[in-house]
Amino acid sequence: MDRIPILKMGPFLLVTIQVDMHDRLAMTLQDDLTSRIADTGARGVLIDISALEMVDSFIGRMIANIAGMARILDAHTVVTGMQPSVAITLVELGLSLPGVRTALNVERGMSLLQSFLDDSDPLVEEPSPVDEGAGAGPEE
Amino acid sequence: MDRIPILKMGPFLLVTIQVDMHDRLAMTLQDDLTSRIADTGARGVLIDISALEMVDSFIGRMIANIAGMARILDAHTVVTGMQPSVAITLVELGLSLPGVRTALNVERGMSLLQSFLDDSDPLVEEPSPVDEGAGAGPEE
């Protein structure tokens, strides 16, 4: 296993972490992901960790790093599929995953990213309401 | 690594194979996937193998098996992200992946599955054209 695949799904990138992360793999993932964000203009990153039964401070820091890098490249990061036991461990360890939003599953994560997109994209902003009656005399 | 995560994306299930498959893992994946199809009523399965640098007859047979099981449960299977070298090897080995469609990447695979869905779903079939002129006299 040289690298973790990054799947493009519309405006988002999806990464499924299934294997134990070691130093080199984490570095490769950071490099690959930032390159892909730059290449594709992706606006969001989904990191699915449903396969992980344990998240230690190393993985926590890696996820926080990725989120920080993605944010600078104008992409939001959502971590999905965290197992309840992992959530318990993270809180007990005092790891707060700064800058990272979470969602229960990939579908909700995508909705969350989509809502960020809708909020920030001026192209989909609602046009200001036009005063249709202005200038026209009232009918009597 | 006990099991490969299965991600639900709308009416489809996405599986990313990143690790070397062994016998037990393949059996677990088949069990999990068929259960998930039955539970969720998924209409398509995407198997991304972009991380695999080699597909041997064991993995080829596993993918064909999954496709066969999915088909019985009324779901299509699309394999995505195959590396060129893997395609060369498969042909040279004479492995034809029966019953499996392929797509270059996950996005195209989703479009393909969506097209199967559109073709098969009677709810989205176009209504038969109504002869609007019938019964009405011609205007003269």
Coordinates of C-alpha atoms in Angstrom, one line a residue, chain A residues 70-122:
Chain A
A70 CA -7.6 22.3 2.8
R71 CA -9.0 25.5 4.4
I72 CA -6.1 27.6 3.0
L73 CA -6.9 26.1 -0.4
D74 CA -10.6 27.1 0.1
A75 CA -12.0 23.7 0.9
H76 CA -13.9 22.6 3.9
T77 CA -13.2 19.2 5.7
V78 CA -15.7 16.9 7.2
V79 CA -14.9 13.7 9.0
T80 CA -17.6 11.1 8.7
G81 CA -18.4 7.7 10.1
M82 CA -16.6 8.0 13.4
Q83 CA -17.4 5.1 15.7
P84 CA -18.9 5.9 19.1
S85 CA -15.9 4.4 20.9
V86 CA -13.6 6.6 18.9
A87 CA -15.6 9.7 19.9
I88 CA -15.3 8.6 23.6
T89 CA -11.6 8.2 23.3
L90 CA -11.1 11.5 21.5
V91 CA -12.9 13.4 24.3
E92 CA -11.0 11.5 27.0
L93 CA -7.7 12.2 25.3
G94 CA -8.7 15.9 25.0
L95 CA -8.3 15.9 21.2
S96 CA -10.8 18.3 19.8
L97 CA -10.0 18.1 16.1
P98 CA -9.8 21.9 15.6
G99 CA -11.2 23.2 12.3
V100 CA -12.9 19.9 11.5
R101 CA -16.6 19.3 11.2
T102 CA -18.0 15.8 11.7
A103 CA -21.0 14.0 10.3
L104 CA -22.6 10.7 11.0
N105 CA -22.1 9.3 7.6
V106 CA -20.9 10.2 4.1
E107 CA -24.4 11.3 2.9
R108 CA -24.8 13.7 5.8
G109 CA -21.2 14.9 5.3
M110 CA -22.0 15.7 1.7
S111 CA -25.1 17.6 2.7
L112 CA -23.0 19.6 5.2
L113 CA -20.4 20.4 2.5
Q114 CA -23.1 21.3 0.1
S115 CA -24.6 23.7 2.6
F116 CA -21.2 25.4 3.1
L117 CA -21.0 25.7 -0.7
D118 CA -24.5 27.2 -1.0
D119 CA -23.7 29.7 1.7
S120 CA -20.4 30.8 0.2
D121 CA -21.0 30.7 -3.6
P122 CA -22.1 34.0 -4.9

